[in-house]
Short mmCIF file of C-alpha atoms in Angstrom, two decimals:
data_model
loop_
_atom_site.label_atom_id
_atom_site.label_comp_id
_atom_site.label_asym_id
_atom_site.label_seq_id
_atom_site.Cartn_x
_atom_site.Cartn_y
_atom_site.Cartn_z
CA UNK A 1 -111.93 -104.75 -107.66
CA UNK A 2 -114.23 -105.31 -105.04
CA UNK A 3 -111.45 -106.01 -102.55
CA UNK A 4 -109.57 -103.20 -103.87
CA UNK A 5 -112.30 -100.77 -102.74
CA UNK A 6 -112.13 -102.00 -99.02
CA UNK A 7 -108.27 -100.76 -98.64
CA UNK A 8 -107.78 -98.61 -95.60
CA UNK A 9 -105.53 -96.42 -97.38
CA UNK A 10 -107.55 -93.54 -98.38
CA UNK A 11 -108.40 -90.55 -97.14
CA UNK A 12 -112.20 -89.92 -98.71
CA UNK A 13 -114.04 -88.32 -101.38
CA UNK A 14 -114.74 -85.55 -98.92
CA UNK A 15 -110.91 -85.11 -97.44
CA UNK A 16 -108.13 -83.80 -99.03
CA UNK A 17 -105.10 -86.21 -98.51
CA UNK A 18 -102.22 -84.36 -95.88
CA UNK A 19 -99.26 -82.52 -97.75
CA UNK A 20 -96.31 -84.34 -98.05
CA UNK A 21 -93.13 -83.59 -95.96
CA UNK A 22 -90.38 -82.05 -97.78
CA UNK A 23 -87.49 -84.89 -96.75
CA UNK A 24 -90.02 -87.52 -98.37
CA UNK A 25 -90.47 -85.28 -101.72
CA UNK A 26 -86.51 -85.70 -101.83
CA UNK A 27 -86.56 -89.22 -100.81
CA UNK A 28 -88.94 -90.44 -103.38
CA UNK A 29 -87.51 -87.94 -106.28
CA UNK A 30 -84.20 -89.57 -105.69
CA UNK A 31 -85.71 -93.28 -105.08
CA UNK A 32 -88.04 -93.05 -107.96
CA UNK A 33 -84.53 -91.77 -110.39
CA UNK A 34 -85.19 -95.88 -110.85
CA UNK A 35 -88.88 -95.64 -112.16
CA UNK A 36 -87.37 -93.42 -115.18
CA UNK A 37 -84.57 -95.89 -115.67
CA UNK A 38 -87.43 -98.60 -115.95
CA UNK A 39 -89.46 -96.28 -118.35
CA UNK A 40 -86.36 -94.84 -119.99
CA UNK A 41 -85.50 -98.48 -120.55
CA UNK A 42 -88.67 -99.62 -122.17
CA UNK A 43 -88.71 -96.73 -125.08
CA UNK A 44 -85.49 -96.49 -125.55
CA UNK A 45 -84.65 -98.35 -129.21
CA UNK A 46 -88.53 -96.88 -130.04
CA UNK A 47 -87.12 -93.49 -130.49
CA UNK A 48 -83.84 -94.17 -131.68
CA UNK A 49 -84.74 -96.24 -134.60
CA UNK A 50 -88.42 -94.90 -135.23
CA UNK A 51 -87.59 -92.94 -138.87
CA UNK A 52 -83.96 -95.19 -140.38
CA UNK A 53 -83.86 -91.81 -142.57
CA UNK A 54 -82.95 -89.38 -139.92
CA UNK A 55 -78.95 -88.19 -139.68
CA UNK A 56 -78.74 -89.72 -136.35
CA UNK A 57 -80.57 -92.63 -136.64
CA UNK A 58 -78.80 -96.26 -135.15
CA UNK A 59 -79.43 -98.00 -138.64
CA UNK A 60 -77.24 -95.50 -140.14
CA UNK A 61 -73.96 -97.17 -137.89
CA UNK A 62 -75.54 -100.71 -137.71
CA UNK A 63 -76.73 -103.08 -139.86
CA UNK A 64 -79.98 -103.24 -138.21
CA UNK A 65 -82.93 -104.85 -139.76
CA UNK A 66 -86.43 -105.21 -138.57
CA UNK A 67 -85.52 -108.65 -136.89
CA UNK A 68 -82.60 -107.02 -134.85
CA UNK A 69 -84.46 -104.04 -134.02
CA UNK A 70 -87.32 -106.18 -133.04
CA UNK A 71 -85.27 -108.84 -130.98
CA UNK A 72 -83.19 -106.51 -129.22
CA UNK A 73 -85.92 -104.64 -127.83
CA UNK A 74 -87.66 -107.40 -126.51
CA UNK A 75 -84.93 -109.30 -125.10
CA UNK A 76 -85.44 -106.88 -122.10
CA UNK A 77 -88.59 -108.55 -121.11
CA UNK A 78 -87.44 -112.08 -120.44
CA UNK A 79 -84.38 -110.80 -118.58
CA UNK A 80 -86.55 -108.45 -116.43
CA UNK A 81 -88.94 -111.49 -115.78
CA UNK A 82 -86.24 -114.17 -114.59
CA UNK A 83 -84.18 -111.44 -112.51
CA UNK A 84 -87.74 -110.03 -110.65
CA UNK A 85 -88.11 -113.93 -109.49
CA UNK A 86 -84.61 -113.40 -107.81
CA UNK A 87 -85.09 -109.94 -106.70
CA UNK A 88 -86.81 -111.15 -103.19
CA UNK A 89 -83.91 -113.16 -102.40
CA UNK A 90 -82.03 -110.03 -102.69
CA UNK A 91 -84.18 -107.61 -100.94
CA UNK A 92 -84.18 -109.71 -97.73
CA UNK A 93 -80.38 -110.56 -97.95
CA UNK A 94 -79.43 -106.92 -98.96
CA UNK A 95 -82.17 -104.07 -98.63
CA UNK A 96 -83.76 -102.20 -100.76
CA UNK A 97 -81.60 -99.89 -100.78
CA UNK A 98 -78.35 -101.50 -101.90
CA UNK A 99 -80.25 -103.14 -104.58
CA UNK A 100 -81.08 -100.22 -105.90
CA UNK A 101 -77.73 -99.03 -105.85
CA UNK A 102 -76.32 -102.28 -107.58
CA UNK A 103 -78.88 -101.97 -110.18
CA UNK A 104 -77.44 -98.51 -110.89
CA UNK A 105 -74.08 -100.10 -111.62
CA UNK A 106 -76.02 -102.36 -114.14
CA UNK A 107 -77.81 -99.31 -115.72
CA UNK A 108 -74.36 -97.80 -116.19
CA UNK A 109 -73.08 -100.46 -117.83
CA UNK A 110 -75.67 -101.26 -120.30
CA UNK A 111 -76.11 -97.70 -121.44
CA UNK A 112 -72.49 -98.16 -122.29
CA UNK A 113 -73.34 -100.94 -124.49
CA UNK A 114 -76.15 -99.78 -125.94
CA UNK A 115 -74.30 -97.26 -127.16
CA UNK A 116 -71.57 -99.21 -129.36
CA UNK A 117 -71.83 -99.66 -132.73
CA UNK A 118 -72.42 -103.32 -132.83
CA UNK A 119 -75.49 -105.88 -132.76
CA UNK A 120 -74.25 -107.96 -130.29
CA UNK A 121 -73.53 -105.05 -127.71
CA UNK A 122 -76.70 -103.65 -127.91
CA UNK A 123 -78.22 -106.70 -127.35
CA UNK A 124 -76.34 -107.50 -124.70
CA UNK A 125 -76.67 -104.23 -123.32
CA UNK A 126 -80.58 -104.29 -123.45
CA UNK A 127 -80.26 -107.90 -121.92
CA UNK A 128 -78.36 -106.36 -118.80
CA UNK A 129 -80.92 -103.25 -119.06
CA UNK A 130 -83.73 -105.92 -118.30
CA UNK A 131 -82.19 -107.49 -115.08
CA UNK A 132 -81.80 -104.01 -113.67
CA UNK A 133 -85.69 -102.78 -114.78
CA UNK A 134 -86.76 -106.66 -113.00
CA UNK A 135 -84.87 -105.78 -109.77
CA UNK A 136 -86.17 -102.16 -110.20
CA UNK A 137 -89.58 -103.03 -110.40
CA UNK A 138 -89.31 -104.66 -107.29
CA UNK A 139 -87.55 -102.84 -105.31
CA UNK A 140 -89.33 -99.41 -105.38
CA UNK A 141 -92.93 -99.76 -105.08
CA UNK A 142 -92.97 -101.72 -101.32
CA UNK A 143 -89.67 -99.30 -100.41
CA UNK A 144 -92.27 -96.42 -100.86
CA UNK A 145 -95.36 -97.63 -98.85
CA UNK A 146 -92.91 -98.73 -96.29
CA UNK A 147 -91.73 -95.04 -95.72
CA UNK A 148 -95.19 -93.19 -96.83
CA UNK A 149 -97.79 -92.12 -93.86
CA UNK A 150 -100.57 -94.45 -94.96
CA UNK A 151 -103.03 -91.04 -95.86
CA UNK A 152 -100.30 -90.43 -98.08
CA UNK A 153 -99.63 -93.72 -99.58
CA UNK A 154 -101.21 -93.71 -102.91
CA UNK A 155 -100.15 -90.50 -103.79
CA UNK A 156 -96.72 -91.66 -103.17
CA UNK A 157 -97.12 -94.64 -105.03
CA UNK A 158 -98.54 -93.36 -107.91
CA UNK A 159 -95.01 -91.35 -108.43
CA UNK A 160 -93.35 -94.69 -109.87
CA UNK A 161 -95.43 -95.06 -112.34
CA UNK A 162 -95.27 -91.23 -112.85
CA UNK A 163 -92.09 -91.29 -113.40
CA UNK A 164 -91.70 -94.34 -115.58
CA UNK A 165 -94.03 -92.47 -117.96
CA UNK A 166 -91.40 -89.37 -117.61
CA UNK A 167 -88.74 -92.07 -118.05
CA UNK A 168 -90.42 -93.12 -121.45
CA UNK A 169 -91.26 -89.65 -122.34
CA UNK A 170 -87.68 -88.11 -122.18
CA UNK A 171 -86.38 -91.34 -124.22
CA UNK A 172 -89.16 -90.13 -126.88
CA UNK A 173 -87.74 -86.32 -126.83
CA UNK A 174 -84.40 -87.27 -126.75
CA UNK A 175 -84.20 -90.52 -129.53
CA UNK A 176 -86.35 -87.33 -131.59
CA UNK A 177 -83.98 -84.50 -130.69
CA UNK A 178 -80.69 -86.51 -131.45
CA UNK A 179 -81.60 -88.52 -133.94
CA UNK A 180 -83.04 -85.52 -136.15
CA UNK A 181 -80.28 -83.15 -135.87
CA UNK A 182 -76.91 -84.76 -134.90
CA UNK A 183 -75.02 -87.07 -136.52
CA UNK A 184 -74.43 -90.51 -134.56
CA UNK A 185 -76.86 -88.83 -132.06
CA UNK A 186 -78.51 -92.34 -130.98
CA UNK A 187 -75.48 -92.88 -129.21
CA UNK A 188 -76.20 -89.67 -127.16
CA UNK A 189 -80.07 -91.21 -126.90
CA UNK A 190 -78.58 -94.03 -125.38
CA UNK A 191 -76.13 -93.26 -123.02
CA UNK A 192 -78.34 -90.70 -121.75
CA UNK A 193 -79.79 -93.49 -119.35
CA UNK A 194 -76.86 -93.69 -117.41
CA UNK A 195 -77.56 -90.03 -115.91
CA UNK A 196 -80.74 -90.90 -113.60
CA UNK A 197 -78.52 -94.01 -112.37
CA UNK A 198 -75.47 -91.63 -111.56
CA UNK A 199 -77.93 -88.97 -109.65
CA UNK A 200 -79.03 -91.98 -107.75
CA UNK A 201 -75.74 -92.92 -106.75
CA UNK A 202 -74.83 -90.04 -106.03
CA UNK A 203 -77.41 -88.81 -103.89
CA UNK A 204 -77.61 -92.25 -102.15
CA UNK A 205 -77.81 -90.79 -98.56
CA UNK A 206 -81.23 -89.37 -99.83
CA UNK A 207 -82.18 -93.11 -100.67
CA UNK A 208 -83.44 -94.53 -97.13
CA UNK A 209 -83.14 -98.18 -96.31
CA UNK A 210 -86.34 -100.33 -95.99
CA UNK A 211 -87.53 -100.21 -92.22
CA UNK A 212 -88.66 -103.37 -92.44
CA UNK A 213 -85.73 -105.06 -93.48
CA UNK A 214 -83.98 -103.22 -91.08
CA UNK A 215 -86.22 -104.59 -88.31
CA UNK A 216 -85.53 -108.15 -89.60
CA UNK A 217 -82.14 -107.63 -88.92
CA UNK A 218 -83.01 -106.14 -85.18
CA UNK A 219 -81.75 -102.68 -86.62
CA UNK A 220 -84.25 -101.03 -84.32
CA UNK A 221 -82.73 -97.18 -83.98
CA UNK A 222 -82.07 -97.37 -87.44
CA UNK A 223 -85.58 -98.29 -88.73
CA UNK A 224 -87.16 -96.02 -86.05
CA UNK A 225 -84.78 -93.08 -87.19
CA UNK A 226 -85.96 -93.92 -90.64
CA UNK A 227 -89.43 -93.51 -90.29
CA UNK A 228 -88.99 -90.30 -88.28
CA UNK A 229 -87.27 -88.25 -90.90
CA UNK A 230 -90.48 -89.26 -92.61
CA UNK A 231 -92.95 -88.09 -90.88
CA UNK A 232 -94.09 -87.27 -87.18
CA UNK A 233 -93.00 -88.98 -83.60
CA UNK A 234 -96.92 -90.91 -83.10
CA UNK A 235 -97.17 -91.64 -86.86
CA UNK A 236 -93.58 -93.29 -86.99
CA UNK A 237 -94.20 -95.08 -83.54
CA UNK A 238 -97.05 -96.70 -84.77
CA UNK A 239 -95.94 -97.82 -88.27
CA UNK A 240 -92.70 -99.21 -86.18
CA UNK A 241 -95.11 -101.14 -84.04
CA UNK A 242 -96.95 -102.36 -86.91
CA UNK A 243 -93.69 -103.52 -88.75
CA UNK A 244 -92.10 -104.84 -86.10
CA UNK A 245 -95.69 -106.88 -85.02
CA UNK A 246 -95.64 -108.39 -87.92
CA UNK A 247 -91.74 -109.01 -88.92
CA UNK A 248 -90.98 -110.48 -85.70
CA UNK A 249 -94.06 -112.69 -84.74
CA UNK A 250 -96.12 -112.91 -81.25
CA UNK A 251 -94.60 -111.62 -78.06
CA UNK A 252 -91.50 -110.54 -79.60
CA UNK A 253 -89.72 -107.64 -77.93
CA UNK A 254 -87.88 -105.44 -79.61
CA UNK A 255 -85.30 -102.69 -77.99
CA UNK A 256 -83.06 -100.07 -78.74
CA UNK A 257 -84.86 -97.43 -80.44
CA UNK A 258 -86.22 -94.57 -78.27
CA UNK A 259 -89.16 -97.50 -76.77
CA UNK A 260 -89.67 -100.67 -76.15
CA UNK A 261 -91.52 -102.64 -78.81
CA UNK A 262 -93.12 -105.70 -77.19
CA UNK A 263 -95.75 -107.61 -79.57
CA UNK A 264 -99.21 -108.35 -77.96
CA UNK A 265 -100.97 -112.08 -78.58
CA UNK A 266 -102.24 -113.27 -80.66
CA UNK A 267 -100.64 -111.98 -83.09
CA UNK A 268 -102.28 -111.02 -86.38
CA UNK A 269 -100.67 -110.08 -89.91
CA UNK A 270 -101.28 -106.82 -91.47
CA UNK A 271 -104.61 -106.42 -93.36
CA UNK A 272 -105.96 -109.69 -91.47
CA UNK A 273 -109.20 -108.91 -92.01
CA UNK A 274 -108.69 -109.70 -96.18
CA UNK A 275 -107.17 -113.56 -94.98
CA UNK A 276 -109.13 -116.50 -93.87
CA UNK A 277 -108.30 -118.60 -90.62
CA UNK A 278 -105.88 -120.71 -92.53
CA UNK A 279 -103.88 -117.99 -94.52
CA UNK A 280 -103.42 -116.29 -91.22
CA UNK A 281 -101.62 -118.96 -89.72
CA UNK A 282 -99.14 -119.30 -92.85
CA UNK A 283 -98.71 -115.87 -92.69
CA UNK A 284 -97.72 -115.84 -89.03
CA UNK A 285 -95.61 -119.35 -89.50
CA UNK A 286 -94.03 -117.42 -92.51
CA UNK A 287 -92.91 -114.30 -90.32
CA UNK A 288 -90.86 -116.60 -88.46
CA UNK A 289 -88.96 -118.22 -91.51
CA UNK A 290 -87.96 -117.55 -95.16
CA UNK A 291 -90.74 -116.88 -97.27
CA UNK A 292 -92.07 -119.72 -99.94
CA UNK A 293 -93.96 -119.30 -103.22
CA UNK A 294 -96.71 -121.55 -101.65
CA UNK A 295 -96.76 -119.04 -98.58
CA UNK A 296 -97.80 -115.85 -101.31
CA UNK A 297 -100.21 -118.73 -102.82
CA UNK A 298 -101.72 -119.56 -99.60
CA UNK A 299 -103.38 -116.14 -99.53
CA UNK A 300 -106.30 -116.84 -101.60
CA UNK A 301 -108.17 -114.46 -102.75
CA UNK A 302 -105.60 -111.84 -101.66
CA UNK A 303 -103.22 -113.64 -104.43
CA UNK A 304 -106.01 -114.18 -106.64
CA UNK A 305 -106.35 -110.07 -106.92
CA UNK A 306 -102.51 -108.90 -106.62
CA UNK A 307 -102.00 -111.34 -109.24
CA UNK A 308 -105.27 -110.59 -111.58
CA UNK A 309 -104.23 -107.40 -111.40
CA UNK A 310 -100.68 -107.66 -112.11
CA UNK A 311 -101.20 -110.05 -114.85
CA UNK A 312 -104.09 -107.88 -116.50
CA UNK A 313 -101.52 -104.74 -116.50
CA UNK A 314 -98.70 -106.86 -117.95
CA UNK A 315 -101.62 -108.40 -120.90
CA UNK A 316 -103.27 -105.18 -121.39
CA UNK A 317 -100.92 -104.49 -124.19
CA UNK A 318 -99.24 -101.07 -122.67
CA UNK A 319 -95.50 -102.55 -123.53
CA UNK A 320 -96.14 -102.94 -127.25
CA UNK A 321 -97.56 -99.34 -127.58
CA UNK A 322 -94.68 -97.74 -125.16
CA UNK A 323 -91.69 -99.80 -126.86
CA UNK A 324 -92.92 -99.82 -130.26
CA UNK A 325 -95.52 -97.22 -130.82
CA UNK A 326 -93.31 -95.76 -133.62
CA UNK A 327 -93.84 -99.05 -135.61
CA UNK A 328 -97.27 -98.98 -134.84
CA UNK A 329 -97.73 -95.50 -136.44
CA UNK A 330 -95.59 -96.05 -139.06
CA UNK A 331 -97.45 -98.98 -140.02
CA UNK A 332 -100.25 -96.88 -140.17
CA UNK A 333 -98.84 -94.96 -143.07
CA UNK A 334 -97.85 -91.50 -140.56
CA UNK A 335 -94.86 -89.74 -142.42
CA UNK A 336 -93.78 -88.91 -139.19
CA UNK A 337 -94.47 -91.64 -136.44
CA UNK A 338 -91.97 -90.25 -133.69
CA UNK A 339 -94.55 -87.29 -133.16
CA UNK A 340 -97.21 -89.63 -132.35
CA UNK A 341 -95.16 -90.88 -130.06
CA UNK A 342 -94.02 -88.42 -128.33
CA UNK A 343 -98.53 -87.76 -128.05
CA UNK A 344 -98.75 -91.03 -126.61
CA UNK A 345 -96.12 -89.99 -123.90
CA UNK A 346 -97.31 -86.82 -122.89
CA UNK A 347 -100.85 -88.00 -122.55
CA UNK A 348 -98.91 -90.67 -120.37
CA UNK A 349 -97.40 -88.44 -117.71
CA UNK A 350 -100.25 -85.72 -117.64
CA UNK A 351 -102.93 -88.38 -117.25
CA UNK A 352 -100.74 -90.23 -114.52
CA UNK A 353 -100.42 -86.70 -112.92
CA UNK A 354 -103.90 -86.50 -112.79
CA UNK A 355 -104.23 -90.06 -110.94
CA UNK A 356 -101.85 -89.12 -108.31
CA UNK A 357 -103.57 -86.37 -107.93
CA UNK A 358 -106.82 -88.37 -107.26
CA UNK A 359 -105.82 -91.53 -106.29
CA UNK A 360 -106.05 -90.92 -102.60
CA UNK A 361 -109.18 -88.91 -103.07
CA UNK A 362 -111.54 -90.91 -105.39
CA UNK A 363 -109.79 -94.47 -104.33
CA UNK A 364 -108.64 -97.31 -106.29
CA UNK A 365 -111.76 -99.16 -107.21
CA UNK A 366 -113.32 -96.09 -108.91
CA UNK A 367 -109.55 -95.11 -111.43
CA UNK A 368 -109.19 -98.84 -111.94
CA UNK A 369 -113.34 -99.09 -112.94
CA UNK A 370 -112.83 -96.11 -115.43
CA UNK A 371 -109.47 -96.73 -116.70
CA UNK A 372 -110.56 -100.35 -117.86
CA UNK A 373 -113.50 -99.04 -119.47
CA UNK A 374 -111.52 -96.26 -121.81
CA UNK A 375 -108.99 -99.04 -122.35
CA UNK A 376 -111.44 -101.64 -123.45
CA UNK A 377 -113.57 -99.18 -125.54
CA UNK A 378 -110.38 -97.45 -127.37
CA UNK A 379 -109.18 -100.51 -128.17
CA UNK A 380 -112.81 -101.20 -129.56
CA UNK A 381 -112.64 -98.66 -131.43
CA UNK A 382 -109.58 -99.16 -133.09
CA UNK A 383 -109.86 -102.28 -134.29
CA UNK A 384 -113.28 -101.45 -135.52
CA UNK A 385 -111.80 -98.36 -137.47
CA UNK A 386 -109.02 -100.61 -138.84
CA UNK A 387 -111.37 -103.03 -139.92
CA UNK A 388 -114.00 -100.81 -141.99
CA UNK A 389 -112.53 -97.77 -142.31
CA UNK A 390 -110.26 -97.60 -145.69
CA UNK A 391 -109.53 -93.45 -146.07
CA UNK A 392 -106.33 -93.18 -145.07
CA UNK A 393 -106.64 -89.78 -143.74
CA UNK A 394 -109.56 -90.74 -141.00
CA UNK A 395 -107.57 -94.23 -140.56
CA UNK A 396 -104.68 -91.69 -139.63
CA UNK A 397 -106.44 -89.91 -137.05
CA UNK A 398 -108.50 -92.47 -135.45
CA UNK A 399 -105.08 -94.63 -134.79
CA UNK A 400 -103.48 -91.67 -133.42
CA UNK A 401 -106.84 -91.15 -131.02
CA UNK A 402 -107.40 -94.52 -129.97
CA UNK A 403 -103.63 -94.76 -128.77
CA UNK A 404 -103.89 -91.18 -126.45
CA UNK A 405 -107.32 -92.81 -125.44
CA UNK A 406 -106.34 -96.38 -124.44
CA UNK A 407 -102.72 -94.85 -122.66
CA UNK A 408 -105.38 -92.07 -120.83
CA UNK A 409 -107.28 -95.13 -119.45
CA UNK A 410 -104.02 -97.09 -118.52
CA UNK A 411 -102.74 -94.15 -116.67
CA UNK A 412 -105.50 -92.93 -115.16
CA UNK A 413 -105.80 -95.99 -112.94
CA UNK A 414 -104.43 -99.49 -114.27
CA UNK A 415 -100.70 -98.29 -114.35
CA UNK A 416 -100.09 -96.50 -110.73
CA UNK A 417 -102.86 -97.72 -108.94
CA UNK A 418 -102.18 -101.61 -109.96
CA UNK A 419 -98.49 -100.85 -108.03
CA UNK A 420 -100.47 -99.40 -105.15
CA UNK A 421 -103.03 -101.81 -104.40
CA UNK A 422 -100.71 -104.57 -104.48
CA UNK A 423 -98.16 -103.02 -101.94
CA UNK A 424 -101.59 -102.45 -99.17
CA UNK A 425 -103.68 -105.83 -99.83
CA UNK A 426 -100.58 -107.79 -99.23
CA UNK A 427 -99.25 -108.60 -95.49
CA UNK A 428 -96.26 -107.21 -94.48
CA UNK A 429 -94.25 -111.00 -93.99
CA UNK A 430 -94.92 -111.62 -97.39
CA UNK A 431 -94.64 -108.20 -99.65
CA UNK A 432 -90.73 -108.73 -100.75
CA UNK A 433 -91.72 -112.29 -101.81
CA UNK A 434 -94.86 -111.60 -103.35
#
C-alpha cells in the first residue's frame, strides 16, 4: 500500500481527471464485452440452481445433486488458473487482440454446453468457460492501460471490474427471470453468455490491438495509428516513445510511423524509480529476450506488492459469495435466497461505479485502505452474529447486511483498483508475463 500511493497515475484530490474520448468509450465497451463474460461466468450455475423448486430450474432436467452443483461450478477455477499461466505465451505470440477473439470462440462453445441436459456437458462446458475467463483475465486489464492517457488510466481500468460485476449481475437477473417463469428456462440462463462473446466478435474492428505488441513486432504505423485514435498527436507520441524505449532496449531506432523513434542511453524501464540497481538490469536484459518467471521475481518488492495484492483479492473470499451466495443465504434459512443475491450484485456494480468514479481522484492507497477495513469489519461482524446471535429473524438480516457490506468494501477499492495498480507498478518488458 505504501508503494501503491506513489503511482504517477493520478490526477489529485484537487483535479478532476480529463473526459474520456468517445472512440475509447467504444473501444473499452466493446473490449470489456470480456469482463462480463468473466463475471457472467462466475455466477452463472448460482442463479440457475439457487431455489431446485422453481419451473425453470436445471435440477428439474438433471439429476443434479449438491456434489454436482458444487463441482461443476468450481471446476472453472482450476481451468482459469492453469490457462492464465499460458496466456503470456499467447499474448506475445498473438496479441491481445486475437486472444480475445479466440476466447470468444471458447465462450460460444461452452455456453452451448452448459446448456445441454447432461452432467458431463455442463461440466465440461464450465471447464472450457474457465480457460476462456484465465485468458480473459489477462488479456484485458494491460490491453486497457496500454491504450488509456495515463490521467485517465484508472478510470479506465476500473471498467473491467465494472463490468464483471454487470457480468455477474445480469447472470443473477436472468438465472431469476428464467428460472421463475419459464419452463427449461436455465437453458436460456445459460446460453445467454454466448451474446457478449458474439457482440465482441462482431464488433472486432472496435477491439484495437496492443501497441506494444505491435511495436515488438516493428509494427510502428500501426501502433502509432493505434494510440492516435485514442487520444491526441503529443499524448500518443510520447506513450509511443515510452513503449517503444522500453520494448526495444537502448539506442534502438525505430521508423515508419509519422517520426523517428530513436532510444536515448542508458536506457531505463518504465517506473524505474520502484526497482533497485539489480532489477533494472534484468528488466533491461529481459526487453531484449523472452520473458522468465525469475525475470517477474527479480522485481522485489514490485513483485512482492502485485502479488500481495493479487493473492489477497483472490483469498479475500469474493468468489464464494459471487458463485455461491444463493447457498450461502439459503443456508441461512432465507425462503428466497436469489433476492439476496441479486442485493449482493447491485451493491456490486453501484459501489464499483462509485470507485471509478473516484479512483483517479482520491488514488489507490486511500479505496484500497477503506475497502479492507469494511471487508475485514463485515466479515467481523458476521461471524460474530453467527456465533451469538440465535433469532432467526436478526440472524436473517445481519447475513444479508454483512454480505452488501463486505462486497461494498471489495468494490470500492480491492476489486478494480487491485487490476489497476498492478498494470502501473509493473515495467512495461514484463506486464504480459507478470
Amino acid at each position: 500500500f505504501a508503494l501503491s500511493s506513489r503511482l504517477p497515475q493520478r490526477a489529485g484530490r484537487n483535479m478532476a481527471p480529463p473526459p474520456v474520448p468517445r472512440p475509447l468509450w467504444i473501444a473499452v465497451l466493446v473490449v470489456t464485452q470480456s469482463s462480463i463474460l468473466f463475471g457472467y461466468s462466475l455466477s452463472q450455475l448460482n442463479a440457475v440452481t439457487g431455489d431446485a423448486s422453481a419451473v425453470g430450474a436445471l435440477q428439474n432436467d438433471v439429476n443434479m445433486g449438491g456434489v454436482w452443483v458444487t463441482l461443476s461450478s468450481a471446476i472453472l477455477y482450476p481451468f482459469a488458473m492453469l490457462s492464465s499461466f499460458s496466456a503470456p505465451a499467447l499474448l506475445e505470440k498473438y496479441g491481445a487482440k486475437r486472444v480475445l477473439l479466440y476466447s470468444d470462440i471458447g465462450f460460444i462453445f461452452a455456453a452451448g454446453l452448459t446448456a445441454i441436459s447432461s452432467r458431463g456437458a455442463i461440466v465440461l462446458g464450465r471447464a472450457v468457460m474457465g480457460v476462456g475467463v484465465g485468458l480473459s483475465g489477462v488479456a484485458v486489464s494491460p490491453l486497457l492501460a496500454e491504450v488509456s492517457p495515463a490521467a485517465q488510466r484508472g478510470r479506465i481500468g476500473a471498467i473491467h471490474q465494472l463490468m464483471i460485476a454487470i457480468g455477474s449481475l445480469l447472470s443473477s437477473i436472468l438465472g431469476y427471470a428464467f428460472c421463475s417463469y419459464v419452463r427449461h428456462g436455465w437453458k436460456v440462463a445459460n446460453l445467454v453468455l454466448a451474446l457478449p462473446a458474439a457482440i465482441q466478435l462482431v464488433l472486432h474492428d472496435h477491439v484495437p490491438q496492443s501497441p506494444r505488441w505491435l511495436l515488438r513486432k516493428d509494427f510502428v504505423r500501426e501502433a502509432e495509428a493505434v494510440l492516435r485514435r485514442f487520444m491526441d498527436a503529443d499524448t500518443a507520441n510520447d506513450e509511443l516513445h515510452s513503449m517503444a524505449r522500453d520494448v526495444q532496449g537502448p539506442q534502438h531506432s525505430v521508423s515508419g510511423g509519422s517520426s523517428s523513434l530513436v532510444m536515448g542511453s542508458p536506457h531505463e524501464p518504465s517506473n524505474a524509480r520502484f526497482l533497485g540497481d539489480q532489477a533494472s538490469a534484468r528488466v533491461r536484459s529481459a526487453s531484449r529476450r523472452d520473458q522468465t518467471w525469475m525475470d517477474v521475481m527479480a522485481l522485489g518488492r514490485v513483485a512482492v506488492v502485485g502479488l500481495g495484492l493479487t493473492v489477497f483479492q483472490a483469498l479475500s473470499g469474493v468468489n464464494i459469495v459471487v458463485g455461491f451466495s444463493t447457498m450461502l443465504f439459503r443456508s441461512a434459512g432465507l425462503s428466497e435466497p436469489i433476492l439476496g443475491t441479486l442485493l449482493v450484485s447491485a451493491a456490486n456494480v453501484a459501489t464499483t461505479v462509485l470507485c471509478s468514479r473516484f479512483l483517479d481522484y482520491l488514488g489507490r492507497r486511500a479505496l484500497l485502505l477503506a475497502s479492507t477495513s469494511i471487508m475485514t469489519g463485515s466479515l467481523l461482524l458476521a461471524g460474530f452474529v453467527i456465533l451469538t446471535v440465535e433469532n432467526e429473524v436478526v440472524l436473517h438480516v445481519f447475513a444479508i447486511f454483512a454480505l452488501v457490506a463486505y462486497i461494498f468494501g471489495f468494490a470500492l477499492g480491492v476489486g478494480p483498483a487491485t487490476w489497476v495498480v498492478v498494470t502501473e507498478i509493473i515495467p512495461t518488458e514484463l506486464r504480459s508475463k507478470a
